[in-house]
PDB file of C-alpha atoms in Angstrom:
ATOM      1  CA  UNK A   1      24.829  32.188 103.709  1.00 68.00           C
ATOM      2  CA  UNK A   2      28.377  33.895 104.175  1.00 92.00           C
ATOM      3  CA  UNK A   3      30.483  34.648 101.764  1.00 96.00           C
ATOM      4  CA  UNK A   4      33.972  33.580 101.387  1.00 98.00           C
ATOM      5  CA  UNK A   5      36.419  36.991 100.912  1.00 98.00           C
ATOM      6  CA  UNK A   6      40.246  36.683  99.960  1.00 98.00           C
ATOM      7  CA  UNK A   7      42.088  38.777 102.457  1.00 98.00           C
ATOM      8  CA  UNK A   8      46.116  38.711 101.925  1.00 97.00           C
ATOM      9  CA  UNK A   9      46.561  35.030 101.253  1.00 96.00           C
ATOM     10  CA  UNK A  10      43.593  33.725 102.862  1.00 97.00           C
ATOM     11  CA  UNK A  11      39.927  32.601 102.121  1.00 98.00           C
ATOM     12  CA  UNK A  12      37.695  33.258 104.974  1.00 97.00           C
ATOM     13  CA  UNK A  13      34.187  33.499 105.951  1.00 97.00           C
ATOM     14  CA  UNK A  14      33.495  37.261 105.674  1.00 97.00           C
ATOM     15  CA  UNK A  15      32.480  37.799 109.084  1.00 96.00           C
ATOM     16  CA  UNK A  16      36.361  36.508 110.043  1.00 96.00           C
ATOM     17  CA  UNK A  17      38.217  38.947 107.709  1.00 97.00           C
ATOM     18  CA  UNK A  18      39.943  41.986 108.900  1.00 97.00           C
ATOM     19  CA  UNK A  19      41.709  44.861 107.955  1.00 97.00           C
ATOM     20  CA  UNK A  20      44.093  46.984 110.447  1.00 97.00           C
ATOM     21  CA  UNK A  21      43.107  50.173 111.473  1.00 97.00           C
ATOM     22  CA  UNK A  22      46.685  51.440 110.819  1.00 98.00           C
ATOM     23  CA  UNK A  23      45.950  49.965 106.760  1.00 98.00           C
ATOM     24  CA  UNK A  24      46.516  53.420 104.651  1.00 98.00           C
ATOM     25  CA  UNK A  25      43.236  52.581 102.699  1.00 97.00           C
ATOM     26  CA  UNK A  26      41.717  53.012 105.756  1.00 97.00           C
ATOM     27  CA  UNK A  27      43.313  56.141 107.142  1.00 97.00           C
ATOM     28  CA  UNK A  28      44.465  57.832 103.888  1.00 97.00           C
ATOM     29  CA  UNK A  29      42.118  56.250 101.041  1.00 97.00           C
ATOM     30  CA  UNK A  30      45.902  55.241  99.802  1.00 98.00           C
ATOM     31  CA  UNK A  31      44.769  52.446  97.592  1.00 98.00           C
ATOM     32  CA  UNK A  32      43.248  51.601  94.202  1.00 98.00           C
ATOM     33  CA  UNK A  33      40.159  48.992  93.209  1.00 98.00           C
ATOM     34  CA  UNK A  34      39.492  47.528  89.739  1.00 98.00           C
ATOM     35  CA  UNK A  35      35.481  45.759  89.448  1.00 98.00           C
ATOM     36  CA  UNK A  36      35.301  42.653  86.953  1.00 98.00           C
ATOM     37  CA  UNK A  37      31.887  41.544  86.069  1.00 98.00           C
ATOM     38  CA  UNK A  38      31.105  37.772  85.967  1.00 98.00           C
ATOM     39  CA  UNK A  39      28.357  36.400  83.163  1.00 98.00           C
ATOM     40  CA  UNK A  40      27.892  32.851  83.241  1.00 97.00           C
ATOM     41  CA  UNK A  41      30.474  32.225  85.812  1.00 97.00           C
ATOM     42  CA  UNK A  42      33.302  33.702  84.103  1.00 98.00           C
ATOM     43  CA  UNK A  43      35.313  37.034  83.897  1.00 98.00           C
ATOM     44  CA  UNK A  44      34.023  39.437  81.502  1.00 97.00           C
ATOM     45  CA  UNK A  45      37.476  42.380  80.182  1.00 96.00           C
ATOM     46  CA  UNK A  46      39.889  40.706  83.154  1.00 97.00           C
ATOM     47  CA  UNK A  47      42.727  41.507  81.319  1.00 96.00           C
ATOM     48  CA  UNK A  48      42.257  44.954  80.542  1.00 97.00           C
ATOM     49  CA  UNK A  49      41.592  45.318  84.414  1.00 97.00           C
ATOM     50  CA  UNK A  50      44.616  43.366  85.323  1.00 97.00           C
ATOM     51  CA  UNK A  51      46.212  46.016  83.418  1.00 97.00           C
ATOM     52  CA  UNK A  52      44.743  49.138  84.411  1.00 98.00           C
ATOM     53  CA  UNK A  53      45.710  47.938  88.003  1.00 98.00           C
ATOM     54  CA  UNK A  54      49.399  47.766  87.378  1.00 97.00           C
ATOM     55  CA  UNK A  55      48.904  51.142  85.968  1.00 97.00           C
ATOM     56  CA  UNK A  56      47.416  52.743  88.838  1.00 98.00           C
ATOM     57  CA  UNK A  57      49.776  50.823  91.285  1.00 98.00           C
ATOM     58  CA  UNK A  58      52.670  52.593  89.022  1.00 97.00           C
ATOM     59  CA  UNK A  59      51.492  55.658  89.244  1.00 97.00           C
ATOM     60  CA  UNK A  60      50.882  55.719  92.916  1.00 97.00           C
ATOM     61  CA  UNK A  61      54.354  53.746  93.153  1.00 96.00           C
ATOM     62  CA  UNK A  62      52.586  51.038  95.346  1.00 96.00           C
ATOM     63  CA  UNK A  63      53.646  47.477  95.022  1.00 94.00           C
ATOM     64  CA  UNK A  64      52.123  44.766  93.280  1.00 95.00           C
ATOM     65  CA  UNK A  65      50.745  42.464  95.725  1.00 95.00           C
ATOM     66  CA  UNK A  66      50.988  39.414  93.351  1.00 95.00           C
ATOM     67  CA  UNK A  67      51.685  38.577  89.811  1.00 95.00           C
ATOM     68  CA  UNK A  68      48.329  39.055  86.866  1.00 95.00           C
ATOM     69  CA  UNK A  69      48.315  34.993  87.140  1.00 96.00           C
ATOM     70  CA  UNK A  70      47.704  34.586  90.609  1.00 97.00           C
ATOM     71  CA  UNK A  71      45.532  37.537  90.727  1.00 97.00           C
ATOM     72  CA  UNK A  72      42.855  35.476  87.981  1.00 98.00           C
ATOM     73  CA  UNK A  73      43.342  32.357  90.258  1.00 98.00           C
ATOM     74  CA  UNK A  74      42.024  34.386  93.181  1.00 98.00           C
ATOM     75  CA  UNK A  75      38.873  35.515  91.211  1.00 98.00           C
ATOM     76  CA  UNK A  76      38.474  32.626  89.763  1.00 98.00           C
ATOM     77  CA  UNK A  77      38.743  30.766  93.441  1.00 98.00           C
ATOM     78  CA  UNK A  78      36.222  33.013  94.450  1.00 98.00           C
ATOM     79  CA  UNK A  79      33.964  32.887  91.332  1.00 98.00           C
ATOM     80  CA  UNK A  80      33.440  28.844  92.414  1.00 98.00           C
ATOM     81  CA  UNK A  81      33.730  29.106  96.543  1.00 97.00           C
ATOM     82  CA  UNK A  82      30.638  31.390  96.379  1.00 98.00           C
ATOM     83  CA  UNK A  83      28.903  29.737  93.192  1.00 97.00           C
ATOM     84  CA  UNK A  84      28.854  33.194  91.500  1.00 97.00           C
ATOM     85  CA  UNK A  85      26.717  32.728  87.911  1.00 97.00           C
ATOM     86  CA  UNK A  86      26.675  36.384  87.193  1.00 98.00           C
ATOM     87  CA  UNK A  87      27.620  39.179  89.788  1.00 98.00           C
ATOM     88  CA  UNK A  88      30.869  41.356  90.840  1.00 98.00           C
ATOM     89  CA  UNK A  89      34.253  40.682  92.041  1.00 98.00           C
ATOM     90  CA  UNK A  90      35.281  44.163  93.758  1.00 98.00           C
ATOM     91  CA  UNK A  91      39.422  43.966  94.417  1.00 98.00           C
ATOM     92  CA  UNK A  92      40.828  46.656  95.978  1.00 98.00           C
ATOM     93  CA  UNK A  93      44.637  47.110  96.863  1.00 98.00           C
ATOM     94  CA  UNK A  94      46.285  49.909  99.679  1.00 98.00           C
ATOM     95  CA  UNK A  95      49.640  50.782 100.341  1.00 98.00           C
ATOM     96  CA  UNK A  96      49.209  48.104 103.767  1.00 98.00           C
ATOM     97  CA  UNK A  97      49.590  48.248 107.416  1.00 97.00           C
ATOM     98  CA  UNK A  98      52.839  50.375 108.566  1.00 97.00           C
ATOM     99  CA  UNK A  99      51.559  49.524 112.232  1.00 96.00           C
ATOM    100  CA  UNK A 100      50.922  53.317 112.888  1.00 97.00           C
ATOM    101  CA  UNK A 101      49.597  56.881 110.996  1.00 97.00           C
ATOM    102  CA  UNK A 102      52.105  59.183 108.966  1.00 97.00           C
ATOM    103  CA  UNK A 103      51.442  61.063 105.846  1.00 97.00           C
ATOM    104  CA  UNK A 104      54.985  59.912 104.793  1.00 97.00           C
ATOM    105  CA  UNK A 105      54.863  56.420 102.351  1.00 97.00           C
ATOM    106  CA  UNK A 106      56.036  53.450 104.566  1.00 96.00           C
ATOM    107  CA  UNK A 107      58.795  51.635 103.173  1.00 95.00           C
ATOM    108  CA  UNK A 108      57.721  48.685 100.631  1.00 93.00           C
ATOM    109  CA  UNK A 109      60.500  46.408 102.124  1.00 92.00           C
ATOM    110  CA  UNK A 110      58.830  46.652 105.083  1.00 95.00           C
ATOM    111  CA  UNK A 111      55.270  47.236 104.530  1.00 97.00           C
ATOM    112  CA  UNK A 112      53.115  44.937 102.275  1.00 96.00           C
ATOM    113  CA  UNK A 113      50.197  45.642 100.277  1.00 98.00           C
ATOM    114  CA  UNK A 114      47.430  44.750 101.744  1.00 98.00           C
ATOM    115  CA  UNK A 115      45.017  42.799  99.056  1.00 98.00           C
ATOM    116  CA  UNK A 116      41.167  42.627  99.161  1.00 98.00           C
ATOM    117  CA  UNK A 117      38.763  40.839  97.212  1.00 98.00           C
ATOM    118  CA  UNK A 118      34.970  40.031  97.341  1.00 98.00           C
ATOM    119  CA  UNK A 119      31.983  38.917  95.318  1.00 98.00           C
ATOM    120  CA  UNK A 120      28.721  40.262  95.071  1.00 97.00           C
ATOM    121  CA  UNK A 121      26.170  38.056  93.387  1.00 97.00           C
ATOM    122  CA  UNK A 122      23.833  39.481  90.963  1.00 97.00           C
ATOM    123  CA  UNK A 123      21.550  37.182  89.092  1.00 96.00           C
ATOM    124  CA  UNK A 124      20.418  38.567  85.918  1.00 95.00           C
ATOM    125  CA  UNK A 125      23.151  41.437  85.920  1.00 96.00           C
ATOM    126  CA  UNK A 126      23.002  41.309  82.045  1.00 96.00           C
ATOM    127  CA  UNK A 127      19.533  41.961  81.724  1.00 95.00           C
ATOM    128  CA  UNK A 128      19.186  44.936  83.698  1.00 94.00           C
ATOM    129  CA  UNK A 129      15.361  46.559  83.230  1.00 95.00           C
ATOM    130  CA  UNK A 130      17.034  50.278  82.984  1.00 96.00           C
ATOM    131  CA  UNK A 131      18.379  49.095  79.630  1.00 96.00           C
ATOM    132  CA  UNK A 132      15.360  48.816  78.314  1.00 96.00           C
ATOM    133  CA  UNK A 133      14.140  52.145  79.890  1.00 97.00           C
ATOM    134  CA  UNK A 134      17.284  54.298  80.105  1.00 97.00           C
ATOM    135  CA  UNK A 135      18.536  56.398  83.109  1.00 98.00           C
ATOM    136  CA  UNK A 136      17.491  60.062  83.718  1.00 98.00           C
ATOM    137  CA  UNK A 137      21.147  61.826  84.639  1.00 98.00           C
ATOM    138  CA  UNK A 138      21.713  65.583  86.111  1.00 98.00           C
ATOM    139  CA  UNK A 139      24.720  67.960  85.924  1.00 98.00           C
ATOM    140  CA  UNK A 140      26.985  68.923  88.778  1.00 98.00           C
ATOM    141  CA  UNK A 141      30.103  70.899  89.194  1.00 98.00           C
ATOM    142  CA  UNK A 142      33.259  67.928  89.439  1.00 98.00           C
ATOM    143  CA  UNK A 143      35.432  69.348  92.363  1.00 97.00           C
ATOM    144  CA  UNK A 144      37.616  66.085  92.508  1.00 97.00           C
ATOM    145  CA  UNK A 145      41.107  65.818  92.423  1.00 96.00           C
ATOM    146  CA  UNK A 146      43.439  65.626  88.974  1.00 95.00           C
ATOM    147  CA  UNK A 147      44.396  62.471  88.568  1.00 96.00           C
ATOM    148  CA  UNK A 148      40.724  60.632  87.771  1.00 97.00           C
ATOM    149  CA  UNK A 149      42.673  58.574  85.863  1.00 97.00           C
ATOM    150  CA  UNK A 150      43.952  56.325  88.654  1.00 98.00           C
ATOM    151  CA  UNK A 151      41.063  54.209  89.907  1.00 98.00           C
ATOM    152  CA  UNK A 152      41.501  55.637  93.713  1.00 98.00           C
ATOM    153  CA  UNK A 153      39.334  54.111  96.375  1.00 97.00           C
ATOM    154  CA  UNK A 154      38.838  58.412  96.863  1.00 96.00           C
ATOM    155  CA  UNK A 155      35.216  57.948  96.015  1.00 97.00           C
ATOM    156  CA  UNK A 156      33.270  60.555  98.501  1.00 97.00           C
ATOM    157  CA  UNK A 157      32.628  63.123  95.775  1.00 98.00           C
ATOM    158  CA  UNK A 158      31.181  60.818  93.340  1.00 98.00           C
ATOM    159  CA  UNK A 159      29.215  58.980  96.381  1.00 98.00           C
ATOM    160  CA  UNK A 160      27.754  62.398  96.964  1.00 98.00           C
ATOM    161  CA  UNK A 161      27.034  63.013  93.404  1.00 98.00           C
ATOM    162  CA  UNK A 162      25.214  59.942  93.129  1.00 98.00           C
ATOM    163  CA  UNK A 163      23.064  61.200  96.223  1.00 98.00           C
ATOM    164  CA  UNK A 164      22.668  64.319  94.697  1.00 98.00           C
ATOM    165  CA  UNK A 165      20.947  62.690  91.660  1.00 98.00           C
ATOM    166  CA  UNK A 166      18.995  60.448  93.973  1.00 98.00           C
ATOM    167  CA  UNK A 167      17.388  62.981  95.322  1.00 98.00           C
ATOM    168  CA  UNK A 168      16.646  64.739  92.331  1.00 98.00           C
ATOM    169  CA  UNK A 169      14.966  61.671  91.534  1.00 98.00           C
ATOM    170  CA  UNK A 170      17.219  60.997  89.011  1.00 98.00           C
ATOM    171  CA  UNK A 171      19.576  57.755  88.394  1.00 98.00           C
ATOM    172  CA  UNK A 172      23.214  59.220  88.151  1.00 98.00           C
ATOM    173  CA  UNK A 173      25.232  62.772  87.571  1.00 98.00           C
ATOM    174  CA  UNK A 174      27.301  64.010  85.002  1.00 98.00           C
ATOM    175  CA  UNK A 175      30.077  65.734  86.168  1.00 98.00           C
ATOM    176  CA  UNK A 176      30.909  69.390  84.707  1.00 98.00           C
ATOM    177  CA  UNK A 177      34.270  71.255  84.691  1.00 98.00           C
ATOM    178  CA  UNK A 178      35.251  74.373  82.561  1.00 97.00           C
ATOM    179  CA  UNK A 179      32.019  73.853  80.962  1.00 97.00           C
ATOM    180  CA  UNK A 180      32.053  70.494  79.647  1.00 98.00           C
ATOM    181  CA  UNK A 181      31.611  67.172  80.448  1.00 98.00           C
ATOM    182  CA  UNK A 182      34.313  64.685  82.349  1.00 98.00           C
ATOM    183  CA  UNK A 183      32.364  61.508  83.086  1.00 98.00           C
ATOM    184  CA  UNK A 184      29.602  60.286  85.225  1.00 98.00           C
ATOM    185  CA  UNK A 185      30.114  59.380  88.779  1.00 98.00           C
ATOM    186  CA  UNK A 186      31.273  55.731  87.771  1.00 97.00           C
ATOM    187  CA  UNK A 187      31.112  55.229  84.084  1.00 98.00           C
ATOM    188  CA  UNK A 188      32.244  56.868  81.056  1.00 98.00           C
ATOM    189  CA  UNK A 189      29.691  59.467  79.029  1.00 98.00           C
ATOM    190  CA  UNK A 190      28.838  59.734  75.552  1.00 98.00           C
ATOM    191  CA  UNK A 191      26.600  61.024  73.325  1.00 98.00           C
ATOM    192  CA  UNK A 192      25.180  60.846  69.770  1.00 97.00           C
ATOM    193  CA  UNK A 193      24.736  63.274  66.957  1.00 95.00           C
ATOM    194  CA  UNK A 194      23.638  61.820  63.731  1.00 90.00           C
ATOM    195  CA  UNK A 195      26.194  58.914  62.865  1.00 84.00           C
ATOM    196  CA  UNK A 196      28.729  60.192  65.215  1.00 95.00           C
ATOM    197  CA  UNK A 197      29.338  58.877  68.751  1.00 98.00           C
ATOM    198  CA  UNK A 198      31.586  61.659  70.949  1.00 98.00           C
ATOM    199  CA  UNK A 199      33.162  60.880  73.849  1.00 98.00           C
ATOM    200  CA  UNK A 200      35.488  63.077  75.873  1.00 98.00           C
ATOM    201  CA  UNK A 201      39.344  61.692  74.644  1.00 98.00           C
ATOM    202  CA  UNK A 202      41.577  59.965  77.306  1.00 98.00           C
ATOM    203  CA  UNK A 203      43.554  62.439  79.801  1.00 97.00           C
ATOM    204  CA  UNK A 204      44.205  62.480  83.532  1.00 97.00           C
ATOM    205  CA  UNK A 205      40.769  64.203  83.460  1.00 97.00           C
ATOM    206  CA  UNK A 206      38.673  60.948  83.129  1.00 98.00           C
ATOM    207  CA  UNK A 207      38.939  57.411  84.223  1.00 97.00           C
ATOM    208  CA  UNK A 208      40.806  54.728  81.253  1.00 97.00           C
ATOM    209  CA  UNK A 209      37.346  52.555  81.215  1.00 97.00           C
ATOM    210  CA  UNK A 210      37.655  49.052  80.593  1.00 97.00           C
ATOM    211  CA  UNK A 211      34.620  49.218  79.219  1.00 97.00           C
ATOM    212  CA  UNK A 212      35.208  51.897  77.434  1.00 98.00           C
ATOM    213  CA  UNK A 213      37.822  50.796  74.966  1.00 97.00           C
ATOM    214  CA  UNK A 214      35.989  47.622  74.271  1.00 97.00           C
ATOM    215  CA  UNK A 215      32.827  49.347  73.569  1.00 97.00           C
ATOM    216  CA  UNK A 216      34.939  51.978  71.127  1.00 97.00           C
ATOM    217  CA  UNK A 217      36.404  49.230  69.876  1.00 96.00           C
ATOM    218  CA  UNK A 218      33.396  47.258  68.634  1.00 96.00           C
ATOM    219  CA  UNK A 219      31.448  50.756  67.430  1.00 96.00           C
ATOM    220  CA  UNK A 220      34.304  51.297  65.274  1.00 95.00           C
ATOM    221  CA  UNK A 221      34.344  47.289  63.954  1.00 94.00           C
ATOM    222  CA  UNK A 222      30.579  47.816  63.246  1.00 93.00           C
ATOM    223  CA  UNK A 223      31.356  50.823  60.769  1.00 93.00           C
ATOM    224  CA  UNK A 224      30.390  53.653  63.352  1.00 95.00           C
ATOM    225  CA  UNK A 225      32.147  56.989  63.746  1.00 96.00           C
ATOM    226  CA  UNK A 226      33.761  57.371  66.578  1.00 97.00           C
ATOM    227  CA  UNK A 227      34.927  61.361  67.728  1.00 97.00           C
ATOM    228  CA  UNK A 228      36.559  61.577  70.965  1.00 98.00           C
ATOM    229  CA  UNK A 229      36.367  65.354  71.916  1.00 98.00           C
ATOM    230  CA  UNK A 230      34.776  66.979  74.797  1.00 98.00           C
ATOM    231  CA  UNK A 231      31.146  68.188  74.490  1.00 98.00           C
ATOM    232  CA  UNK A 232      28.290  70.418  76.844  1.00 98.00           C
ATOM    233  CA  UNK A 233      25.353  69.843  78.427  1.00 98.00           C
ATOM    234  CA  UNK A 234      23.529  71.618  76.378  1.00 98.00           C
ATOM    235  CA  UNK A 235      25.102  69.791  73.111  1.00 98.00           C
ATOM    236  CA  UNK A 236      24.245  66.728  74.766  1.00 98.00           C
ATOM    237  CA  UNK A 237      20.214  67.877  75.481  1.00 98.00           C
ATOM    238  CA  UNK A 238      20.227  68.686  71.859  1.00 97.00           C
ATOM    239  CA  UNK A 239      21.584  65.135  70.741  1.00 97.00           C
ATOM    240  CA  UNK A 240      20.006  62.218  69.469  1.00 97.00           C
ATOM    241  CA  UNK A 241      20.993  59.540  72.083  1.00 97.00           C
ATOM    242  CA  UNK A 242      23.173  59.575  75.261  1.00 98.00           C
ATOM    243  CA  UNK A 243      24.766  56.508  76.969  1.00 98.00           C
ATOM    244  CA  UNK A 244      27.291  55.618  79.241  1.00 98.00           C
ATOM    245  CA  UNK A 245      28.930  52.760  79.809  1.00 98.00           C
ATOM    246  CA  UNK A 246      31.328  50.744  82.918  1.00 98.00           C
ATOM    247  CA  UNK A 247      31.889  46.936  83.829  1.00 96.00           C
ATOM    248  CA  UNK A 248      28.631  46.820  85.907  1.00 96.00           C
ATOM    249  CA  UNK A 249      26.370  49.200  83.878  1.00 97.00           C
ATOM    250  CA  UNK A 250      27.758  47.754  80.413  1.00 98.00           C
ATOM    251  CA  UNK A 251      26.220  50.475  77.787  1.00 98.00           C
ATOM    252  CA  UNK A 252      23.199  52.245  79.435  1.00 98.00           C
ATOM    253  CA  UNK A 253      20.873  54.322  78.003  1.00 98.00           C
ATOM    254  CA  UNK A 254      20.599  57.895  79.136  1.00 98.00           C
ATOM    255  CA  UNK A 255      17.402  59.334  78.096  1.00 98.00           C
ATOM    256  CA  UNK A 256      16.920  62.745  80.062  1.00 98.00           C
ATOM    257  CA  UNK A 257      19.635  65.260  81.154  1.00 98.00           C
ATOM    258  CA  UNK A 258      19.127  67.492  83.955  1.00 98.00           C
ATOM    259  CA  UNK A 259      15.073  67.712  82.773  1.00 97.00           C
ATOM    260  CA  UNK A 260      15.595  67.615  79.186  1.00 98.00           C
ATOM    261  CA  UNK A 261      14.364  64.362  77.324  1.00 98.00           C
ATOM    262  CA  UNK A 262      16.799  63.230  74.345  1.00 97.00           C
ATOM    263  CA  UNK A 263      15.016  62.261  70.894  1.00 91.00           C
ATOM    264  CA  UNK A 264      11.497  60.672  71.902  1.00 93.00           C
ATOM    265  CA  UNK A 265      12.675  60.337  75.455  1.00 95.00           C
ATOM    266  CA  UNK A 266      13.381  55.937  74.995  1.00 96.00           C
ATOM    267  CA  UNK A 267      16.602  54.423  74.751  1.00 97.00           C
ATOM    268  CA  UNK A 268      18.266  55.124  71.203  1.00 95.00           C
ATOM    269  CA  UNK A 269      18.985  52.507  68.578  1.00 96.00           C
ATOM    270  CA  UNK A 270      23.041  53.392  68.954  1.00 96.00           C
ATOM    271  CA  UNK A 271      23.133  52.501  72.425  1.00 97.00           C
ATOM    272  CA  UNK A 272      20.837  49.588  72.104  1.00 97.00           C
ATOM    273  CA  UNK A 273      22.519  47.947  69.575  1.00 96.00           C
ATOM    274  CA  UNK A 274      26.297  48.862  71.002  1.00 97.00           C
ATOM    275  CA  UNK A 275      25.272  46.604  74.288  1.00 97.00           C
ATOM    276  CA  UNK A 276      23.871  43.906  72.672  1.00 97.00           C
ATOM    277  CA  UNK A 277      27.493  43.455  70.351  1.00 96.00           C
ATOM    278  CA  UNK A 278      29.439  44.763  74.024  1.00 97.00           C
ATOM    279  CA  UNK A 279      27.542  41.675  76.042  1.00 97.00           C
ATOM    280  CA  UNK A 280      27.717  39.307  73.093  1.00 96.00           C
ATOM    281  CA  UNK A 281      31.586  39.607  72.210  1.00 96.00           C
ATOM    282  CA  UNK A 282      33.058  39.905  75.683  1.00 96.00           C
ATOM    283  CA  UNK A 283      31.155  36.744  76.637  1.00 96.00           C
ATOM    284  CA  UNK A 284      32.898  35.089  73.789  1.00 94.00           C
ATOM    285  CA  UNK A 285      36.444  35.937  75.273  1.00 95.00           C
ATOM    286  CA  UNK A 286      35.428  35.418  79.212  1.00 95.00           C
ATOM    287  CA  UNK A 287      37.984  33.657  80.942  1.00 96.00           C
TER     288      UNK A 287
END
């Protein structure tokens, strides 16, 4: 059965929607994407993507293609037209269609943003069997560009990483610069040491995660310490647990790092217990 995509005002079947190929997310990877789960038919942290959104748009000085109310009547639209229960809505914005290639920006009186959005249904998304197992990650050098803090569509490096770990048979890669730890290829990365969770702190270095805050939010509402520095690999090998955590993953479990099992080599009781409070208290404010 097709799927019904939102493509700049309109609902279509997917196999009738298309993009230029003069668009600059096309040509330049000029745009930026946000990814709200849904659990249960609804959005899980929409607001806190609606808002990392304008943020990237700002600092890419790219128009807003429509206002946060019409952009939650879109996924919402969608949500229903494709009978999502739990699964992804992937929304991804460029600087549009200037109706030829130039490195120069177009001009936004002239050029619209083009807007993309899609689900992806995923029954079951909250009861992943990794949880219960934990992911194996690797290390790898992070050679992307400065500004990880703007959720870019600029996602070869990290596609590669995630390669990279495939073929080492593991699940995902931790990405290394100056000797520490940024993030993973798509999530945020943490690790425990006796009643402290450590997290690398909020610069242009790593992505803002949605997730994230939420997650740091409800550790520190549950009584847990929270230190947001930046840490090694090998710091992390010694540690008690590891976890990461993004709007599709939620909190996983990491339970080996580049070879190394952590603790008794099973998900940890941190991480465990910080996804069952993450998927229990964003379902209570889905919208």
């Amino acid at each position: 059965m097709s799927r019904t995509v939102y493509v700049n005002g309109d609902y279509l079947p997917e196999e009738e929607a298309v993009v230029s190929v003069f668009d600059r997310g096309f040509l330049m990877a000029d745009g930026v994407y946000e990814v709200t789960s849904v659990l249960g038919g609804k959005l899980i942290d929409f607001p806190g993507h609606s808002a990392r959104l304008t943020r990237s748009l700002s600092e890419l000085d790219m128009a807003s293609p429509c206002s946060d109310e019409e952009l939650l009547a879109i996924h919402r639209e969608l949500v229903v037209r494709n009978g999502i229960e739990d699964g992804l809505i992937y929304m991804q914005v460029t600087r549009g269609n200037p109706g030829d290639r130039d490195f120069a920006f177009p001009d936004p009186k002239v050029t619209r943003p083009t807007l993309v959005l899609f689900t992806q249904s995923k029954p079951g998304l909250a009861d992943s069997p990794a949880a219960k197992t934990g992911w194996k990650v690797i290390s790898i050098e992070d050679i992307r560009w400065g500004r990880r803090d703007i959720k870019t569509t600029q996602l070869l490096y990290p596609s590669m990483g995630k390669m990279m770990a495939k073929k080492a048979g593991a699940d995902d890669a931790w990405l290394i610069e100056d000797g520490m730890v940024t993030e993973g290829t798509s999530n945020n990365a943490y690790i425990v040491t006796g009643n402290r969770i450590v997290t690398r702190a909020l610069s242009n270095d790593i992505l803002h995660g949605i997730t994230r805050a939420a997650v740091l939010r409800f550790a520190a509402e549950a009584q847990m310490q929270v230190e947001e520095r930046s840490f090694t690999i090998e710091e992390a090998q010694a540690a008690d647990e590891a976890f990461v955590t993004s709007a599709s993953a939620f909190v996983m479990p990491v339970v080996e790092i580049d070879g190394t099992a952590l603790g008794d080599g099973k998900p940890g009781p941190v991480a465990t217990r910080l996804r069952e409070i993450y998927l229990e208290e964003s379902r209570k404010v889905a919208v």
